[in-house]
Amino acid sequence: MRAASPSRRSRLRRRAASLLAVTALVATSALTAAGTVQASTAPAAATAQPAPVTGFGSNPGNLTMYRYAPPGLGSGSPAVVLLHGCGQGGPEYFTHAGWQKFADAHGFSVIVAEQKQANNSSRCFNWFESGDISRGQGEALSVKQMVDRTVADLAADPDRIFVTGLSAGGIMAASLLAAYPEVFASGAVVAGLPHRCASGMLDAFTCMSPGRTQSAQAWGDLVRAAHPGHSGERPTVQLWHGGADHVVASANLQESVKQWTNAHGTNQTPNATGQLPADTTRTEYHDAGGKPVVISYRTASNGHGTPVAPGSGATQCGQAGAYFLASLCSSYYIVQDWGLAGSGGSDPDPTDPGPDPDPDPDPTDPPATCHTGSNYAHTQAGRATQRGGWTYAVGSGDALGLWNMWVTTTLAESPPGYYRLAPGAC
């Protein structure tokens, strides 16, 4: 068979992209009618917009770069890359997913990559094109250059670079984790697919629905092939999916679990499982050292989109709408998983017991209040913080062990807001 000409390939790409967008839009309309996607009735809070950045490199993928840096951001701060879904814009995704709130609170910059309609008629990242997801090429290299520019401009910490995205952006995030494992510390894939599920645009639909099933070894080999010379640690991965997603079938969640657990050299046996709001199941998969290297989140009633929880509470964020599903704030949990909560732009050191010395006893202090729970529960309640997968008591900085749902510790609180490890005192 004669290979398609460049012009014919371009037409096929545009046609496939249009079909992808139509499929997604029809599914979203149906979900809206069913009440799964809800429009916010509250006025949106005022938000800052990420600023455009030009001249960030050769930009072979012809992408647009925006960046948000909170006022007073110090050197050595983390950076987060955002990749929007089809039909969306970069600043739109930044705002609706609620990322400004956490960047301001925890001191990190946000790199917003945006697709151009000239590259893809539906503004999807070209996750099915080898030339755009491979190391040193296309859109993948453009995003890498955005990271390099931010490290240079803001003196951001090159060891704390993270990436997340929705749908096509989520699949691109998975490919960035595979192609540049030395660049990204971790990544969150929302409603996405395994890296290199599709070998081209013509089989992209099969990957989306019903999904492609392969062995964990086969999936893991695709990750390893993305950078054969890599011998260091791989980024940890968080995988989010709706149980009622009919655009990118929810079966893809387990295929992604297979891929990334295999890439990390572990299996698909869960080490910890817990329940979060909105009927969301959180499952951890640990490496041989007990570190959570893959975490999956499955929200049973969600369709296709990024989970948000409009409101001003600590665990709330975002604005509901098409592709933004009112359920729980995924950005909040992603920030927790990445160890960014409370980072304040400083470099976390797992060997550092904490910044605050043990206060002198005060006879007027009330008796200690004891709190027993998992390390995960302690962080959710504000009694502990998580850094690099390890847990530390607020106040004393006592090391509590791994940050997960099955390590249980008891903390004594005295004075109020100051916690210390109390294995036998309560």
Short mmCIF file of C-alpha atoms in Angstrom, two decimals:
data_model
loop_
_atom_site.label_atom_id
_atom_site.label_comp_id
_atom_site.label_asym_id
_atom_site.label_seq_id
_atom_site.Cartn_x
_atom_site.Cartn_y
_atom_site.Cartn_z
CA MET A 1 0.00 0.00 0.00
CA ARG A 2 1.35 3.44 -0.88
CA ALA A 3 2.04 5.66 2.15
CA ALA A 4 -0.26 8.61 2.60
CA SER A 5 1.10 11.95 1.40
CA PRO A 6 1.84 14.66 3.99
CA SER A 7 -1.22 16.62 2.90
CA ARG A 8 -3.42 13.51 3.18
CA ARG A 9 -1.99 12.71 6.63
CA SER A 10 -2.78 16.29 7.67
CA ARG A 11 -6.38 15.89 6.48
CA LEU A 12 -6.69 12.58 8.32
CA ARG A 13 -5.33 14.13 11.50
CA ARG A 14 -7.84 16.98 11.32
CA ARG A 15 -10.68 14.52 10.64
CA ALA A 16 -9.69 12.27 13.54
CA ALA A 17 -9.32 15.23 15.85
CA SER A 18 -12.76 16.52 14.87
CA LEU A 19 -14.29 13.10 15.53
CA LEU A 20 -12.58 12.99 18.93
CA ALA A 21 -14.02 16.36 19.82
CA VAL A 22 -17.53 15.46 18.59
CA THR A 23 -17.46 12.22 20.58
CA ALA A 24 -16.40 14.05 23.71
CA LEU A 25 -18.94 16.84 23.27
CA VAL A 26 -21.84 14.44 22.71
CA ALA A 27 -20.88 12.46 25.80
CA THR A 28 -20.57 15.62 27.87
CA SER A 29 -24.00 16.83 26.72
CA ALA A 30 -25.50 13.52 27.82
CA LEU A 31 -23.79 13.73 31.18
CA THR A 32 -25.02 17.28 31.68
CA ALA A 33 -28.57 16.17 30.95
CA ALA A 34 -28.18 13.40 33.53
CA GLY A 35 -26.94 15.85 36.13
CA THR A 36 -23.41 14.46 36.40
CA VAL A 37 -21.90 17.71 35.13
CA GLN A 38 -23.35 20.68 36.95
CA ALA A 39 -22.92 24.34 36.24
CA SER A 40 -21.90 26.43 39.21
CA THR A 41 -24.64 28.76 40.40
CA ALA A 42 -22.28 30.74 42.64
CA PRO A 43 -20.32 33.64 41.16
CA ALA A 44 -16.76 32.68 40.35
CA ALA A 45 -14.11 34.02 42.67
CA ALA A 46 -11.73 36.58 41.20
CA THR A 47 -8.64 34.86 39.88
CA ALA A 48 -5.36 35.96 38.42
CA GLN A 49 -4.52 34.83 34.93
CA PRO A 50 -1.28 33.17 33.90
CA ALA A 51 0.87 35.46 31.76
CA PRO A 52 2.08 34.56 28.27
CA VAL A 53 5.76 33.67 27.92
CA THR A 54 7.54 33.80 24.57
CA GLY A 55 10.99 32.78 23.40
CA PHE A 56 11.19 29.65 25.54
CA GLY A 57 13.14 27.63 22.99
CA SER A 58 12.87 26.21 19.50
CA ASN A 59 9.32 25.10 20.32
CA PRO A 60 9.10 22.32 17.71
CA GLY A 61 5.54 21.50 18.77
CA ASN A 62 4.38 25.09 18.11
CA LEU A 63 2.68 25.36 21.52
CA THR A 64 1.78 28.47 23.51
CA MET A 65 3.23 28.97 26.99
CA TYR A 66 1.64 30.75 29.93
CA ARG A 67 2.93 30.92 33.50
CA TYR A 68 1.58 31.87 36.89
CA ALA A 69 3.97 32.76 39.73
CA PRO A 70 2.48 33.80 43.08
CA PRO A 71 3.69 37.14 44.44
CA GLY A 72 6.87 36.79 46.47
CA LEU A 73 7.71 33.33 45.13
CA GLY A 74 11.21 32.44 46.31
CA SER A 75 13.98 30.52 44.62
CA GLY A 76 14.01 26.76 44.93
CA SER A 77 10.23 26.55 44.58
CA PRO A 78 8.42 23.69 42.81
CA ALA A 79 6.71 24.04 39.42
CA VAL A 80 3.60 22.33 38.04
CA VAL A 81 2.84 21.83 34.32
CA LEU A 82 -0.83 21.89 33.26
CA LEU A 83 -2.11 20.31 30.02
CA HIS A 84 -5.73 21.05 29.08
CA GLY A 85 -8.22 18.77 27.36
CA CYS A 86 -9.62 18.95 23.82
CA GLY A 87 -11.55 22.12 23.02
CA GLN A 88 -10.17 23.91 26.07
CA GLY A 89 -7.63 26.68 26.54
CA GLY A 90 -4.72 26.68 28.94
CA PRO A 91 -5.79 29.62 31.14
CA GLU A 92 -9.33 28.18 31.21
CA TYR A 93 -8.03 24.92 32.63
CA PHE A 94 -5.87 26.75 35.17
CA THR A 95 -8.91 28.66 36.44
CA HIS A 96 -11.58 25.96 36.38
CA ALA A 97 -9.40 23.30 38.01
CA GLY A 98 -8.56 25.69 40.85
CA TRP A 99 -4.78 25.71 40.60
CA GLN A 100 -4.22 29.33 41.65
CA LYS A 101 -5.54 28.59 45.13
CA PHE A 102 -2.92 25.95 45.81
CA ALA A 103 -0.08 27.77 44.06
CA ASP A 104 -0.72 30.78 46.30
CA ALA A 105 -1.12 28.70 49.45
CA HIS A 106 1.90 26.45 48.97
CA GLY A 107 4.34 28.52 46.95
CA PHE A 108 4.82 26.99 43.52
CA SER A 109 4.64 28.25 39.96
CA VAL A 110 2.30 26.86 37.30
CA ILE A 111 3.40 26.34 33.70
CA VAL A 112 0.36 26.28 31.42
CA ALA A 113 0.90 24.70 27.99
CA GLU A 114 -1.71 25.42 25.33
CA GLN A 115 -2.36 23.70 22.01
CA LYS A 116 -2.97 25.76 18.87
CA GLN A 117 -5.76 25.11 16.43
CA ALA A 118 -3.19 25.18 13.64
CA ASN A 119 -1.70 21.98 15.10
CA ASN A 120 -4.99 20.23 15.84
CA SER A 121 -8.37 21.51 14.73
CA SER A 122 -9.93 20.57 18.09
CA ARG A 123 -6.98 21.87 20.12
CA CYS A 124 -6.16 18.38 21.40
CA PHE A 125 -2.58 17.58 22.25
CA ASN A 126 -1.46 15.07 19.63
CA TRP A 127 -1.04 12.12 22.00
CA PHE A 128 -1.39 9.61 19.14
CA GLU A 129 1.48 11.03 17.05
CA SER A 130 4.92 9.50 17.66
CA GLY A 131 6.60 12.72 16.55
CA ASP A 132 4.84 14.67 19.30
CA ILE A 133 5.23 12.32 22.26
CA SER A 134 8.81 11.12 21.76
CA ARG A 135 11.80 12.38 23.69
CA GLY A 136 13.46 15.33 21.97
CA GLN A 137 10.63 15.87 19.50
CA GLY A 138 7.48 17.87 18.87
CA GLU A 139 5.08 18.84 21.60
CA ALA A 140 6.92 16.84 24.25
CA LEU A 141 10.11 18.82 23.67
CA SER A 142 8.18 22.10 23.66
CA VAL A 143 6.86 21.33 27.16
CA LYS A 144 10.37 20.35 28.29
CA GLN A 145 11.62 23.72 27.04
CA MET A 146 8.90 25.48 29.05
CA VAL A 147 10.19 23.72 32.14
CA ASP A 148 13.78 24.71 31.35
CA ARG A 149 12.74 28.33 30.88
CA THR A 150 10.93 28.37 34.22
CA VAL A 151 13.87 26.83 36.07
CA ALA A 152 16.08 29.54 34.57
CA ASP A 153 13.66 32.46 35.11
CA LEU A 154 12.42 31.65 38.61
CA ALA A 155 15.29 29.51 39.95
CA ALA A 156 12.68 26.77 40.36
CA ASP A 157 13.79 23.49 41.90
CA PRO A 158 14.61 21.10 39.00
CA ASP A 159 14.01 18.15 41.33
CA ARG A 160 10.42 19.22 42.03
CA ILE A 161 8.77 19.53 38.64
CA PHE A 162 5.31 17.97 38.26
CA VAL A 163 2.81 17.52 35.42
CA THR A 164 -0.92 16.90 35.17
CA GLY A 165 -3.53 17.04 32.46
CA LEU A 166 -7.04 16.08 31.40
CA SER A 167 -7.99 13.61 28.65
CA ALA A 168 -5.69 14.33 25.68
CA GLY A 169 -3.64 16.47 28.07
CA GLY A 170 -3.58 13.62 30.57
CA ILE A 171 -2.35 11.16 27.96
CA MET A 172 0.34 13.66 26.98
CA ALA A 173 1.28 13.94 30.67
CA ALA A 174 1.76 10.15 30.77
CA SER A 175 4.01 10.35 27.71
CA LEU A 176 6.06 13.15 29.27
CA LEU A 177 6.60 11.01 32.37
CA ALA A 178 7.82 8.19 30.11
CA ALA A 179 9.97 10.32 27.81
CA TYR A 180 11.49 12.57 30.50
CA PRO A 181 11.66 10.56 33.74
CA GLU A 182 14.61 12.64 34.93
CA VAL A 183 12.65 15.89 34.57
CA PHE A 184 9.40 15.09 36.41
CA ALA A 185 9.15 14.00 40.02
CA SER A 186 5.53 12.90 39.65
CA GLY A 187 2.49 13.27 37.44
CA ALA A 188 -1.29 13.01 37.60
CA VAL A 189 -3.22 11.64 34.61
CA VAL A 190 -6.91 12.62 34.64
CA ALA A 191 -9.29 10.61 32.42
CA GLY A 192 -6.40 9.45 30.28
CA LEU A 193 -4.80 6.36 28.78
CA PRO A 194 -1.56 4.40 29.05
CA HIS A 195 1.44 5.93 27.32
CA ARG A 196 1.61 5.01 23.63
CA CYS A 197 -1.67 3.11 23.63
CA ALA A 198 -2.25 4.26 20.05
CA SER A 199 0.39 3.86 17.35
CA GLY A 200 -1.36 6.46 15.22
CA MET A 201 -4.56 8.41 14.85
CA LEU A 202 -6.50 5.57 13.21
CA ASP A 203 -6.52 3.33 16.28
CA ALA A 204 -6.93 6.13 18.81
CA PHE A 205 -10.66 5.43 19.05
CA THR A 206 -10.08 1.81 20.05
CA CYS A 207 -7.83 2.99 22.86
CA MET A 208 -10.48 5.43 24.05
CA SER A 209 -13.34 2.93 23.96
CA PRO A 210 -13.58 0.05 24.64
CA GLY A 211 -9.86 0.33 25.47
CA ARG A 212 -6.88 -1.84 24.66
CA THR A 213 -5.86 -4.70 26.98
CA GLN A 214 -2.22 -5.77 27.21
CA SER A 215 -0.04 -7.47 29.78
CA ALA A 216 1.63 -5.35 32.43
CA GLN A 217 4.99 -6.29 30.90
CA ALA A 218 3.94 -5.07 27.45
CA TRP A 219 2.67 -1.79 28.85
CA GLY A 220 5.77 -1.31 30.97
CA ASP A 221 8.02 -2.00 27.98
CA LEU A 222 6.45 0.99 26.21
CA VAL A 223 7.49 3.24 29.09
CA ARG A 224 11.02 1.85 29.17
CA ALA A 225 11.34 2.23 25.40
CA ALA A 226 10.57 5.95 25.67
CA HIS A 227 14.01 6.54 27.21
CA PRO A 228 16.06 3.34 26.99
CA GLY A 229 19.08 4.91 28.64
CA HIS A 230 17.29 5.85 31.84
CA SER A 231 18.58 4.01 34.90
CA GLY A 232 17.35 6.19 37.77
CA GLU A 233 14.10 6.40 39.68
CA ARG A 234 10.88 6.88 37.77
CA PRO A 235 8.25 9.50 38.55
CA THR A 236 5.42 8.41 40.79
CA VAL A 237 2.01 8.49 39.09
CA GLN A 238 -1.53 9.33 40.16
CA LEU A 239 -4.37 8.10 37.94
CA TRP A 240 -7.86 9.64 38.07
CA HIS A 241 -10.89 8.24 36.26
CA GLY A 242 -14.67 8.42 36.39
CA GLY A 243 -16.57 5.18 36.67
CA ALA A 244 -19.18 6.48 34.19
CA ASP A 245 -16.71 7.84 31.63
CA HIS A 246 -17.98 6.88 28.19
CA VAL A 247 -15.47 9.01 26.26
CA VAL A 248 -12.33 7.37 27.61
CA ALA A 249 -13.61 4.09 29.00
CA SER A 250 -13.00 3.53 32.70
CA ALA A 251 -11.35 0.18 31.88
CA ASN A 252 -8.32 2.26 30.90
CA LEU A 253 -7.70 3.04 34.56
CA GLN A 254 -6.59 -0.52 35.32
CA GLU A 255 -4.53 -0.69 32.13
CA SER A 256 -2.67 2.44 33.27
CA VAL A 257 -2.18 0.88 36.71
CA LYS A 258 -0.66 -2.16 34.98
CA GLN A 259 1.66 0.03 32.93
CA TRP A 260 3.04 2.16 35.73
CA THR A 261 3.31 -0.50 38.41
CA ASN A 262 5.30 -2.60 35.96
CA ALA A 263 7.49 0.37 35.06
CA HIS A 264 8.22 0.72 38.79
CA GLY A 265 8.98 -2.97 39.17
CA THR A 266 5.99 -3.82 41.36
CA ASN A 267 2.68 -5.62 40.78
CA GLN A 268 -1.00 -4.76 40.69
CA THR A 269 -1.78 -5.93 44.21
CA PRO A 270 -3.10 -2.95 46.22
CA ASN A 271 -1.23 -2.10 49.41
CA ALA A 272 -3.81 0.34 50.80
CA THR A 273 -7.35 1.34 49.88
CA GLY A 274 -9.56 4.05 51.31
CA GLN A 275 -12.70 6.05 50.60
CA LEU A 276 -12.81 9.77 49.85
CA PRO A 277 -15.77 12.09 49.28
CA ALA A 278 -18.03 11.68 46.24
CA ASP A 279 -17.80 7.87 46.36
CA THR A 280 -14.15 8.01 45.32
CA THR A 281 -11.92 5.00 45.95
CA ARG A 282 -8.23 5.72 46.48
CA THR A 283 -5.85 2.78 46.00
CA GLU A 284 -2.11 2.72 46.63
CA TYR A 285 0.50 0.47 45.02
CA HIS A 286 3.88 0.42 46.78
CA ASP A 287 7.39 -0.44 45.70
CA ALA A 288 9.62 -2.84 47.66
CA GLY A 289 10.53 -0.06 50.07
CA GLY A 290 6.91 0.71 50.93
CA LYS A 291 6.73 3.95 48.93
CA PRO A 292 3.43 4.64 47.09
CA VAL A 293 4.57 4.78 43.46
CA VAL A 294 1.15 4.50 41.80
CA ILE A 295 -2.11 5.81 43.26
CA SER A 296 -5.45 5.39 41.52
CA TYR A 297 -8.63 7.39 42.15
CA ARG A 298 -11.96 6.11 40.82
CA THR A 299 -15.04 8.29 41.29
CA ALA A 300 -17.92 5.93 40.57
CA SER A 301 -20.50 8.42 39.28
CA ASN A 302 -18.20 10.76 37.36
CA GLY A 303 -18.15 10.94 33.59
CA HIS A 304 -15.38 12.48 31.52
CA GLY A 305 -13.66 15.47 33.08
CA THR A 306 -11.61 16.91 35.91
CA PRO A 307 -13.20 16.51 39.36
CA VAL A 308 -13.71 19.85 41.15
CA ALA A 309 -15.50 20.95 44.32
CA PRO A 310 -16.51 24.62 44.13
CA GLY A 311 -16.24 26.47 47.42
CA SER A 312 -13.81 28.18 49.75
CA GLY A 313 -13.05 25.27 52.10
CA ALA A 314 -9.54 23.88 52.43
CA THR A 315 -10.37 20.81 50.36
CA GLN A 316 -12.51 22.65 47.79
CA CYS A 317 -11.56 24.25 44.49
CA GLY A 318 -12.54 25.11 40.97
CA GLN A 319 -15.61 25.89 38.94
CA ALA A 320 -18.03 23.24 37.69
CA GLY A 321 -19.01 23.07 34.04
CA ALA A 322 -18.39 21.06 30.88
CA TYR A 323 -15.45 18.71 31.55
CA PHE A 324 -15.23 20.01 35.15
CA LEU A 325 -17.28 17.66 37.32
CA ALA A 326 -18.70 18.77 40.66
CA SER A 327 -17.58 16.01 43.01
CA LEU A 328 -14.28 16.45 44.88
CA CYS A 329 -11.29 18.70 44.31
CA SER A 330 -8.76 16.56 42.46
CA SER A 331 -6.21 19.39 42.52
CA TYR A 332 -6.22 19.33 46.33
CA TYR A 333 -5.45 15.60 46.48
CA ILE A 334 -2.85 15.86 43.71
CA VAL A 335 -1.03 18.57 45.65
CA GLN A 336 -1.12 16.34 48.73
CA ASP A 337 0.23 13.35 46.81
CA TRP A 338 3.06 15.45 45.44
CA GLY A 339 4.09 16.69 48.88
CA LEU A 340 3.50 20.32 47.92
CA ALA A 341 1.12 21.16 50.76
CA GLY A 342 2.95 23.49 53.08
CA SER A 343 6.06 23.58 50.91
CA GLY A 344 6.08 27.37 50.89
CA GLY A 345 8.77 27.35 48.24
CA SER A 346 11.35 25.70 50.50
CA ASP A 347 13.22 22.53 49.64
CA PRO A 348 11.76 19.63 51.64
CA ASP A 349 14.35 17.36 53.21
CA PRO A 350 13.07 13.91 54.26
CA THR A 351 15.78 13.80 56.95
CA ASP A 352 14.74 17.16 58.42
CA PRO A 353 12.59 16.59 61.54
CA GLY A 354 10.84 19.93 61.07
CA PRO A 355 11.42 23.64 61.52
CA ASP A 356 9.92 24.13 64.97
CA PRO A 357 11.75 23.23 68.19
CA ASP A 358 9.89 21.48 70.97
CA PRO A 359 8.39 24.29 73.10
CA ASP A 360 9.15 24.49 76.76
CA PRO A 361 6.43 22.94 78.93
CA ASP A 362 3.99 25.49 80.30
CA PRO A 363 2.10 24.52 83.51
CA THR A 364 -0.85 26.58 82.30
CA ASP A 365 -1.23 24.48 79.14
CA PRO A 366 -4.30 22.23 79.15
CA PRO A 367 -3.75 18.45 79.27
CA ALA A 368 -2.73 16.90 75.99
CA THR A 369 -5.48 15.80 73.62
CA CYS A 370 -4.73 12.50 71.89
CA HIS A 371 -5.47 11.74 68.26
CA THR A 372 -5.09 8.25 66.78
CA GLY A 373 -5.42 7.69 63.06
CA SER A 374 -3.65 6.84 59.85
CA ASN A 375 -0.89 9.13 58.66
CA TYR A 376 -3.13 10.06 55.76
CA ALA A 377 -5.94 11.02 58.17
CA HIS A 378 -3.54 13.14 60.23
CA THR A 379 -2.58 15.17 57.15
CA GLN A 380 -6.22 15.58 56.14
CA ALA A 381 -7.02 16.94 59.60
CA GLY A 382 -4.06 19.32 59.62
CA ARG A 383 -2.19 17.46 62.38
CA ALA A 384 0.66 16.43 60.09
CA THR A 385 2.27 17.31 56.78
CA GLN A 386 3.53 15.08 54.00
CA ARG A 387 6.86 15.61 52.25
CA GLY A 388 8.28 13.25 49.69
CA GLY A 389 5.98 10.41 50.75
CA TRP A 390 6.85 10.72 54.46
CA THR A 391 4.75 12.19 57.27
CA TYR A 392 5.75 14.73 59.94
CA ALA A 393 3.78 16.03 62.94
CA VAL A 394 2.82 19.70 62.78
CA GLY A 395 4.72 21.65 65.40
CA SER A 396 7.25 19.12 66.67
CA GLY A 397 8.17 17.79 63.23
CA ASP A 398 8.27 14.25 64.67
CA ALA A 399 8.73 11.69 61.89
CA LEU A 400 5.63 9.46 61.68
CA GLY A 401 6.67 7.16 58.84
CA LEU A 402 5.18 6.58 55.42
CA TRP A 403 2.27 8.75 54.29
CA ASN A 404 -0.56 6.32 53.63
CA MET A 405 -3.80 4.93 55.02
CA TRP A 406 -2.48 1.88 56.81
CA VAL A 407 0.33 3.27 59.01
CA THR A 408 -1.46 4.30 62.23
CA THR A 409 0.09 6.68 64.77
CA THR A 410 -1.04 8.50 67.91
CA LEU A 411 -0.35 12.19 68.35
CA ALA A 412 -0.56 14.22 71.55
CA GLU A 413 -1.74 17.81 71.06
CA SER A 414 -0.47 20.35 73.61
CA PRO A 415 -0.56 23.30 73.40
CA PRO A 416 -3.39 23.52 70.84
CA GLY A 417 -2.06 23.16 67.31
CA TYR A 418 1.23 21.57 68.42
CA TYR A 419 1.48 17.80 67.90
CA ARG A 420 4.09 15.25 68.99
CA LEU A 421 4.35 11.53 68.53
CA ALA A 422 2.95 9.86 71.65
CA PRO A 423 3.15 6.07 71.28
CA GLY A 424 2.58 5.36 74.97
CA ALA A 425 1.27 8.61 76.41
CA CYS A 426 -2.35 8.35 75.35
#
